[in-house]
Short mmCIF file of C-alpha atoms in Angstrom, two decimals:
data_model
loop_
_atom_site.label_atom_id
_atom_site.label_comp_id
_atom_site.label_asym_id
_atom_site.label_seq_id
_atom_site.Cartn_x
_atom_site.Cartn_y
_atom_site.Cartn_z
CA MET A 1 11.68 -4.09 -24.69
CA ARG A 2 10.60 -6.12 -21.70
CA ARG A 3 7.46 -8.25 -22.08
CA PRO A 4 4.80 -8.60 -19.46
CA GLY A 5 4.92 -11.64 -17.44
CA GLY A 6 6.56 -12.62 -14.11
CA HIS A 7 8.38 -9.88 -12.34
CA ASP A 8 9.19 -6.93 -14.61
CA ARG A 9 11.18 -4.07 -12.99
CA SER A 10 9.70 -1.70 -15.60
CA ALA A 11 6.15 -2.51 -14.49
CA PRO A 12 5.92 0.76 -12.39
CA THR A 13 6.81 2.73 -15.50
CA GLY A 14 4.17 0.95 -17.49
CA ALA A 15 1.62 1.65 -14.74
CA LEU A 16 2.50 5.35 -14.73
CA CYS A 17 1.99 5.45 -18.50
CA VAL A 18 -1.47 3.90 -18.15
CA LEU A 19 -2.37 6.33 -15.32
CA ALA A 20 -1.23 9.31 -17.40
CA ALA A 21 -3.35 8.09 -20.26
CA SER A 22 -6.31 7.70 -17.96
CA VAL A 23 -6.05 11.32 -16.87
CA LEU A 24 -6.12 12.40 -20.51
CA TRP A 25 -9.10 10.20 -21.22
CA GLY A 26 -10.93 11.61 -18.22
CA THR A 27 -11.09 14.94 -20.04
CA THR A 28 -13.06 13.65 -23.07
CA GLY A 29 -16.53 13.72 -21.49
CA THR A 30 -16.12 17.27 -20.29
CA ALA A 31 -14.56 18.43 -23.62
CA ALA A 32 -17.55 16.95 -25.50
CA THR A 33 -19.98 19.15 -23.58
CA PHE A 34 -18.37 22.20 -25.22
CA ALA A 35 -19.66 21.01 -28.61
CA PRO A 36 -23.40 20.36 -27.78
CA GLY A 37 -24.41 20.53 -31.37
CA VAL A 38 -22.08 17.60 -32.35
CA GLY A 39 -23.62 14.20 -31.89
CA PRO A 40 -21.92 11.41 -29.96
CA LEU A 41 -21.31 9.31 -33.13
CA ALA A 42 -19.51 12.27 -34.76
CA ILE A 43 -17.37 12.87 -31.66
CA GLY A 44 -16.50 9.21 -31.33
CA ALA A 45 -15.59 8.93 -35.08
CA ALA A 46 -13.50 12.05 -34.98
CA ALA A 47 -11.67 11.15 -31.75
CA MET A 48 -10.93 7.50 -32.22
CA GLY A 49 -10.91 7.54 -36.10
CA LEU A 50 -8.48 10.38 -36.64
CA GLY A 51 -6.42 9.49 -33.54
CA GLY A 52 -6.16 5.81 -34.78
CA LEU A 53 -5.04 6.94 -38.21
CA LEU A 54 -2.40 9.18 -36.69
CA GLN A 55 -1.09 6.20 -34.73
CA ALA A 56 -0.90 4.14 -37.90
CA LEU A 57 0.93 6.92 -39.73
CA LEU A 58 3.44 7.20 -36.84
CA ALA A 59 4.06 3.45 -36.90
CA ALA A 60 3.85 3.05 -40.73
CA PRO A 61 7.60 2.03 -41.14
CA ARG A 62 7.35 -0.60 -38.46
CA ILE A 63 3.98 -1.89 -39.66
CA ALA A 64 5.54 -2.34 -43.17
CA ARG A 65 8.45 -4.20 -41.66
CA ASP A 66 6.28 -6.56 -39.59
CA THR A 67 3.56 -7.13 -42.21
CA ALA A 68 4.19 -10.88 -42.33
CA ARG A 69 4.02 -11.23 -38.58
CA LEU A 70 0.81 -9.17 -38.47
CA ARG A 71 -0.70 -11.36 -41.16
CA ASP A 72 -0.08 -14.41 -38.98
CA GLN A 73 -2.07 -12.66 -36.22
CA ARG A 74 -4.78 -11.27 -38.44
CA GLY A 75 -7.55 -12.66 -36.36
CA THR A 76 -6.38 -10.87 -33.27
CA VAL A 77 -5.75 -7.64 -35.24
CA LEU A 78 -9.27 -7.82 -36.81
CA LEU A 79 -10.90 -8.35 -33.37
CA GLY A 80 -9.05 -5.47 -31.89
CA ALA A 81 -9.90 -3.22 -34.83
CA VAL A 82 -13.65 -3.91 -34.69
CA SER A 83 -13.63 -3.30 -30.95
CA VAL A 84 -11.86 -0.04 -31.52
CA ALA A 85 -14.53 0.97 -34.06
CA VAL A 86 -17.48 0.07 -31.72
CA TYR A 87 -16.04 1.45 -28.50
CA PRO A 88 -16.21 5.19 -29.11
CA LEU A 89 -19.70 5.02 -30.64
CA ALA A 90 -21.02 3.20 -27.54
CA PHE A 91 -18.98 5.26 -25.04
CA TYR A 92 -20.01 8.70 -26.25
CA SER A 93 -23.62 7.67 -26.70
CA SER A 94 -23.60 6.43 -23.13
CA MET A 95 -22.37 9.69 -21.86
CA ARG A 96 -24.95 11.64 -23.86
CA LEU A 97 -27.77 9.50 -22.51
CA ALA A 98 -26.81 8.82 -18.96
CA GLY A 99 -24.55 11.79 -18.19
CA VAL A 100 -20.82 12.21 -18.24
CA ALA A 101 -20.17 10.71 -14.76
CA VAL A 102 -22.37 7.61 -15.16
CA GLY A 103 -21.40 6.97 -18.72
CA THR A 104 -17.68 7.07 -17.88
CA VAL A 105 -17.96 5.06 -14.68
CA VAL A 106 -19.99 2.30 -16.24
CA SER A 107 -17.86 2.07 -19.40
CA ILE A 108 -14.50 2.17 -17.62
CA GLY A 109 -15.48 0.84 -14.22
CA THR A 110 -16.74 -2.53 -15.53
CA ALA A 111 -13.97 -3.01 -18.08
CA PRO A 112 -11.60 -4.71 -15.58
CA LEU A 113 -14.19 -7.33 -14.92
CA ALA A 114 -14.63 -7.95 -18.66
CA SER A 115 -10.91 -8.02 -19.18
CA ALA A 116 -10.20 -10.46 -16.34
CA LEU A 117 -13.00 -12.77 -17.62
CA ILE A 118 -11.52 -12.69 -21.13
CA GLU A 119 -8.02 -13.59 -19.78
CA ARG A 120 -9.59 -16.35 -17.60
CA VAL A 121 -11.49 -17.92 -20.53
CA VAL A 122 -8.92 -17.38 -23.34
CA ASP A 123 -5.59 -17.42 -21.49
CA GLY A 124 -6.42 -19.57 -18.49
CA ARG A 125 -5.35 -16.97 -15.98
CA ARG A 126 -6.77 -17.61 -12.51
CA LEU A 127 -8.78 -15.01 -10.72
CA THR A 128 -7.20 -14.16 -7.33
CA ARG A 129 -8.91 -13.21 -4.13
CA ARG A 130 -7.51 -9.72 -4.46
CA TRP A 131 -9.04 -9.27 -7.84
CA THR A 132 -12.45 -10.70 -6.64
CA LEU A 133 -12.47 -8.17 -3.79
CA ALA A 134 -11.53 -5.26 -6.05
CA ALA A 135 -14.08 -6.30 -8.70
CA SER A 136 -16.78 -6.45 -6.05
CA LEU A 137 -15.94 -2.93 -4.88
CA GLY A 138 -15.91 -1.62 -8.38
CA LEU A 139 -19.24 -3.18 -9.33
CA LEU A 140 -20.87 -2.04 -6.14
CA GLY A 141 -19.57 1.52 -6.73
CA THR A 142 -20.90 1.45 -10.34
CA VAL A 143 -24.36 0.31 -9.15
CA LEU A 144 -24.55 3.05 -6.50
CA LEU A 145 -23.48 5.72 -8.95
CA CYS A 146 -25.99 4.62 -11.61
CA ALA A 147 -28.79 4.46 -9.04
CA ALA A 148 -28.05 7.91 -7.76
CA GLU A 149 -27.95 9.42 -11.26
CA ALA A 150 -31.17 7.57 -12.22
CA ALA A 151 -32.96 8.98 -9.21
CA ARG A 152 -31.68 12.51 -9.85
CA SER A 153 -32.88 12.29 -13.50
CA ALA A 154 -36.33 11.15 -12.35
CA ARG A 155 -36.67 14.10 -9.91
CA THR A 156 -35.62 16.75 -12.36
CA SER A 157 -37.52 15.55 -15.39
CA HIS A 158 -40.84 17.22 -14.43
CA GLY A 159 -43.37 14.79 -15.87
CA THR A 160 -40.94 13.01 -18.28
CA GLY A 161 -39.32 10.98 -15.58
CA GLN A 162 -40.09 7.65 -17.24
CA SER A 163 -38.43 8.62 -20.47
CA SER A 164 -35.43 10.11 -18.56
CA VAL A 165 -35.00 6.92 -16.61
CA ALA A 166 -35.23 4.91 -19.84
CA ALA A 167 -32.56 7.06 -21.35
CA THR A 168 -30.31 6.55 -18.31
CA LEU A 169 -30.80 2.75 -18.46
CA ALA A 170 -30.04 2.80 -22.17
CA GLY A 171 -26.90 4.76 -21.53
CA VAL A 172 -25.91 2.19 -18.92
CA GLY A 173 -26.39 -0.55 -21.46
CA LEU A 174 -24.30 1.24 -24.03
CA GLY A 175 -21.68 1.77 -21.33
CA LEU A 176 -21.45 -2.00 -20.80
CA VAL A 177 -20.97 -2.55 -24.53
CA ALA A 178 -18.19 0.08 -24.39
CA ALA A 179 -16.63 -1.75 -21.43
CA VAL A 180 -16.57 -5.10 -23.25
CA THR A 181 -15.11 -3.61 -26.45
CA TYR A 182 -12.50 -1.70 -24.39
CA ALA A 183 -11.51 -4.90 -22.76
CA LEU A 184 -11.30 -6.68 -26.05
CA TYR A 185 -9.03 -4.28 -27.87
CA SER A 186 -6.76 -3.94 -24.80
CA TRP A 187 -6.44 -7.70 -24.62
CA ALA A 188 -5.87 -7.89 -28.43
CA ALA A 189 -3.07 -5.27 -28.34
CA HIS A 190 -1.45 -6.92 -25.27
CA ARG A 191 -1.55 -10.32 -27.05
CA LEU A 192 0.19 -8.95 -30.09
CA ILE A 193 2.88 -7.35 -27.89
CA THR A 194 3.46 -10.58 -25.98
CA ARG A 195 3.99 -12.29 -29.28
CA GLN A 196 7.14 -10.31 -29.92
CA LEU A 197 5.55 -7.41 -31.85
CA PRO A 198 6.71 -3.90 -30.85
CA SER A 199 4.04 -1.89 -29.06
CA ARG A 200 4.09 0.82 -31.72
CA THR A 201 3.45 -1.82 -34.41
CA ALA A 202 0.61 -3.48 -32.48
CA MET A 203 -1.18 -0.28 -31.51
CA GLY A 204 -0.69 1.27 -34.99
CA ALA A 205 -2.19 -1.76 -36.71
CA VAL A 206 -5.07 -2.19 -34.36
CA PHE A 207 -6.02 1.45 -34.07
CA GLY A 208 -5.22 2.29 -37.69
CA LEU A 209 -7.54 -0.34 -39.03
CA GLY A 210 -10.16 0.69 -36.49
CA GLY A 211 -9.85 4.26 -37.65
CA LEU A 212 -10.45 3.19 -41.14
CA LEU A 213 -13.68 1.43 -40.07
CA LEU A 214 -14.81 4.66 -38.37
CA LEU A 215 -14.14 7.00 -41.42
CA PRO A 216 -17.49 6.38 -43.10
CA VAL A 217 -19.24 7.60 -39.87
CA LEU A 218 -17.44 11.00 -39.92
CA PRO A 219 -18.81 12.36 -43.18
CA ALA A 220 -22.31 11.22 -42.35
CA THR A 221 -22.40 12.84 -38.90
CA GLY A 222 -19.49 15.20 -38.63
CA ALA A 223 -20.93 18.30 -40.44
CA PRO A 224 -21.53 20.11 -37.11
CA PHE A 225 -17.77 20.26 -36.59
CA LEU A 226 -17.67 22.92 -39.34
CA ASP A 227 -20.41 25.04 -37.81
CA SER A 228 -18.13 26.90 -35.38
CA TRP A 229 -14.50 27.17 -34.38
CA SER A 230 -15.31 25.76 -30.89
CA ASN A 231 -16.70 22.63 -32.41
CA ALA A 232 -13.73 22.23 -34.65
CA ALA A 233 -11.42 22.85 -31.66
CA VAL A 234 -13.15 20.16 -29.60
CA GLY A 235 -12.78 17.65 -32.51
CA ALA A 236 -9.06 18.48 -32.96
CA TYR A 237 -8.43 18.23 -29.21
CA MET A 238 -10.20 14.92 -28.95
CA ALA A 239 -8.22 13.39 -31.78
CA LEU A 240 -4.84 14.71 -30.90
CA VAL A 241 -4.60 14.80 -27.03
CA PRO A 242 -6.67 12.05 -25.36
CA MET A 243 -6.89 9.64 -28.27
CA PHE A 244 -3.53 9.90 -30.07
CA GLY A 245 -1.40 10.95 -27.08
CA GLY A 246 -3.39 8.84 -24.57
CA TYR A 247 -3.17 5.63 -26.64
CA VAL A 248 0.47 6.04 -27.33
CA LEU A 249 0.98 6.11 -23.54
CA PHE A 250 -1.43 3.14 -23.17
CA GLY A 251 0.60 1.09 -25.74
CA TRP A 252 3.73 1.76 -23.81
CA GLY A 253 1.98 0.62 -20.64
CA LEU A 254 0.58 -2.56 -22.25
CA ALA A 255 4.24 -3.58 -23.05
CA HIS A 256 4.92 -3.97 -19.28
CA VAL A 257 1.57 -4.89 -17.63
CA HIS A 258 -1.29 -7.30 -18.38
CA ALA A 259 -4.51 -6.12 -20.05
CA SER A 260 -6.52 -6.76 -16.91
CA THR A 261 -4.09 -4.66 -14.92
CA ALA A 262 -4.13 -1.84 -17.47
CA THR A 263 -7.86 -1.66 -17.61
CA THR A 264 -7.96 -1.65 -13.82
CA LEU A 265 -5.48 1.19 -13.67
CA SER A 266 -7.70 3.13 -16.08
CA LEU A 267 -10.32 3.27 -13.35
CA LEU A 268 -8.67 6.60 -12.59
CA GLU A 269 -10.44 7.98 -15.61
CA PRO A 270 -13.97 7.94 -14.06
CA ALA A 271 -12.70 9.72 -10.94
CA VAL A 272 -11.16 12.41 -13.13
CA ALA A 273 -14.29 12.62 -15.27
CA ALA A 274 -16.64 12.87 -12.23
CA VAL A 275 -14.62 15.59 -10.60
CA LEU A 276 -14.40 17.59 -13.92
CA ALA A 277 -18.15 17.09 -14.48
CA VAL A 278 -18.94 18.55 -11.11
CA LEU A 279 -16.40 21.37 -11.22
CA ILE A 280 -16.65 22.47 -14.89
CA VAL A 281 -19.92 21.09 -16.40
CA GLY A 282 -21.96 21.80 -13.30
CA GLU A 283 -23.38 18.28 -12.74
CA ARG A 284 -24.37 17.36 -9.25
CA LEU A 285 -23.89 13.97 -7.62
CA PRO A 286 -25.71 12.97 -4.47
CA VAL A 287 -24.03 11.30 -1.57
CA ALA A 288 -24.66 7.82 -3.03
CA GLY A 289 -22.95 8.87 -6.25
CA TRP A 290 -19.86 10.12 -4.43
CA THR A 291 -19.86 6.88 -2.42
CA GLY A 292 -19.88 4.95 -5.70
CA VAL A 293 -16.94 6.98 -6.95
CA ALA A 294 -15.09 6.28 -3.69
CA LEU A 295 -15.69 2.54 -4.02
CA VAL A 296 -14.29 2.60 -7.56
CA ILE A 297 -11.20 4.38 -6.34
CA ALA A 298 -10.90 1.74 -3.48
CA CYS A 299 -11.10 -0.94 -6.15
CA LEU A 300 -8.14 0.71 -7.82
CA ALA A 301 -6.22 0.95 -4.55
CA VAL A 302 -6.80 -2.74 -3.76
CA LEU A 303 -5.49 -3.92 -7.11
CA THR A 304 -2.45 -1.58 -7.23
CA ALA A 305 -1.24 -1.98 -3.65
CA PRO A 306 1.98 -3.99 -3.49
CA ALA A 307 1.59 -7.53 -2.21
CA PRO A 308 3.38 -8.26 1.06
CA ARG A 309 6.52 -10.33 0.66
CA LEU A 310 6.77 -13.46 2.82
CA ARG A 311 10.16 -13.61 4.51
CA ARG A 312 11.63 -17.01 5.58
CA ARG A 313 12.18 -17.14 9.28
CA PRO A 314 15.35 -18.96 10.58
CA GLU A 315 14.90 -21.96 12.90
CA ALA A 316 14.52 -21.32 16.59
CA GLY A 317 17.94 -21.01 18.41
CA THR A 318 20.01 -20.25 15.33
CA THR A 319 21.92 -17.12 14.54
CA GLY A 320 24.18 -15.99 11.77
CA PRO A 321 24.17 -16.58 8.04
CA ARG A 322 25.00 -20.25 8.10
CA GLU A 323 22.34 -21.10 10.62
CA ALA A 324 19.77 -19.01 8.85
CA SER A 325 20.40 -20.94 5.73
CA GLY A 326 18.87 -24.07 7.32
CA ALA A 327 21.91 -25.87 8.74
CA ALA A 328 22.69 -26.20 12.49
CA ALA A 329 25.83 -24.77 13.92
CA PRO A 330 28.70 -27.19 14.52
CA GLU A 331 29.12 -28.31 18.13
CA PHE A 332 32.98 -28.00 18.13
CA PRO A 333 35.31 -25.80 16.17
CA GLY A 334 36.90 -27.62 13.28
CA THR A 335 34.21 -30.33 13.06
CA PRO A 336 32.47 -30.79 9.67
CA HIS A 337 29.33 -28.72 9.15
CA PRO A 338 26.31 -31.06 9.52
CA VAL A 339 24.44 -31.76 6.27
CA ALA A 340 20.94 -30.35 6.11
CA PRO A 341 18.39 -32.49 4.29
CA GLY A 342 17.34 -31.30 0.92
CA PRO A 343 17.40 -32.30 -2.74
CA LEU A 344 20.15 -29.86 -3.68
CA ARG A 345 22.77 -30.97 -1.12
CA ARG A 346 25.00 -33.72 -2.56
CA THR A 347 27.91 -35.31 -0.86
CA LEU A 348 31.14 -34.98 -2.79
CA PRO A 349 32.50 -38.26 -4.27
CA GLY A 350 35.18 -39.66 -2.10
CA SER A 351 34.49 -37.30 0.73
CA ALA A 352 34.92 -39.13 4.01
CA ASP A 353 33.96 -36.28 6.26
CA GLY A 354 30.48 -35.78 4.88
CA ARG A 355 31.28 -32.48 3.13
CA THR A 356 28.83 -31.54 0.44
CA ALA A 357 29.02 -29.72 -2.88
CA ASP A 358 27.53 -26.71 -1.28
CA ASP A 359 30.06 -26.85 1.62
CA SER A 360 32.99 -27.13 -0.79
CA ARG A 361 32.31 -23.65 -2.01
CA ARG A 362 32.40 -22.09 1.45
CA PRO A 363 35.76 -21.14 3.06
CA SER A 364 36.65 -23.62 5.81
CA SER A 365 36.53 -22.25 9.35
CA THR A 366 39.72 -24.36 10.15
CA PRO A 367 42.96 -23.81 8.13
CA PRO A 368 44.46 -26.84 6.39
CA GLY A 369 47.00 -28.79 8.56
CA PRO A 370 47.40 -31.81 10.75
CA SER A 371 44.28 -33.31 12.39
CA VAL A 372 43.26 -31.92 15.72
CA PRO A 373 43.81 -34.30 18.74
CA VAL A 374 40.53 -35.68 20.12
CA PRO A 375 39.85 -34.55 23.68
CA HIS A 376 40.46 -37.23 26.43
CA ALA A 377 42.11 -39.63 23.99
CA PRO A 378 44.60 -42.19 25.49
CA ALA A 379 48.15 -40.97 25.68
CA HIS A 380 49.47 -43.52 23.23
CA ALA A 381 46.87 -42.25 20.62
CA VAL A 382 48.30 -38.76 20.59
CA ASP A 383 50.44 -37.94 17.57
CA ARG A 384 54.15 -37.81 18.36
CA PRO A 385 56.93 -36.18 16.40
CA PRO A 386 59.13 -38.54 14.38
CA GLY A 387 62.28 -39.89 16.17
CA PRO A 388 63.49 -42.71 18.35
CA PRO A 389 61.20 -43.87 21.11
CA PRO A 390 62.06 -42.46 24.54
CA ALA A 391 64.34 -44.44 26.77
CA ALA A 392 62.77 -46.54 29.53
CA ALA A 393 63.24 -45.34 33.03
CA SER A 394 65.78 -47.27 35.00
#
C-alpha cells in the first residue's frame, strides 16, 4: 500500500474515497431529524459506538497480528480513541442546538484549520499560501452561515429570541469542539498509517477503542431507540452506512492523502447536509447563509485544484533536444559538443577532445574514421596516402 508523502499516483483514488465518505456523512443530520425523540447523545453513541465496534470486528485478525506495533504507538491510539468518543457527542449536540446546516458547517468547515495547525505544530509542515487562502474562505463562509442562522432564529423565536440565540451560540461552540476532535482522530489515524500500519488496523484500533468508550452512553440515553421502528431504523442506518461504511472509505483515503487534505475534502459534507436540510427537512437559509455555503465550496475548490507545473524553457535561439537540454549547438559538423557548465558534467579521464561522461552515452553525429581535414590548411598539412613521394618536375 502506498504511503502518503511526495507524489503518490494513487492520491486521486484516496481523494475519491474521502469525497464518497463525505457524501455519506452529509446524510447523518437529515437522518437524525427522523428520530426527534432520540437525544443527540444517544444518536452519537449509537452511530459512532456501534460503527467503531464493527470496524474493530472487521479488522480483528490484523489488530491481533499488529498488537506489538500498536502497543508501541499506544499514545497516538489513545488520543485518537478519546477524540472518536468526544466527536459524535459534540457534533450531534451542535446540530440539535444550532440546526443541521450550521452544526455541520461549523463542525466540518473549521476542521481543516484545526488539522493544518496540528500538522504545523506537531509535524512541522509549513502552511502554504494556497492553504491560507482556502482557510480564509472557509472561515468567512462559516461566519456568514452562523450569523444568518442566528438572525433567523432570533426572528422566529417570538419573545424567546435571547434563549434561541444563546442555543445557537452554544451549538457553534460545540461544533468547534467537534472540529478539533475530528482533526485529532484524523491526524492520529494518518500518523499510524504512515508508521507502516495497515489502514484497516489503524482505523479498527482507533475506532474500536473509541466505540468501547461510547458504550456506557448508549444504555443511559438509548432507550428511545426502542420506542418505534423508525427510531430503530435511524439508529441502524447511522451505525451501518455513514459511520461504518463512511469510515472504511475514510481510512482508505488516509492511506494516500494527508490528514489536512482529507479534512479539507470532507468540506463536501456541509454542502450535502445544507442541501438535504433545505430539500428534505424544510429548513430555510437566507442569502447570507447560501453565500457562506458557496465560500466553503470555494475553499474546497482552491485546495483541490491541481497546481500548475512549471516547464523549463530552452535558451533563446536553440532548437532540438540537445539544445533544449542546456548545451549550445556545435558550430561545424563533426566538432565536439561544447560542455555546458554544471556539477553533473564530468570530463572523461584521458579525453583530449573535451567529451564528457554525459556525451559518451550519446551516439556520435560523426562515424568513426580518419580525422576530417581542417578547412584552408596548408597543402603540406593535408593527409596523403602512403607511398613514395611524387617525382619533381623537370
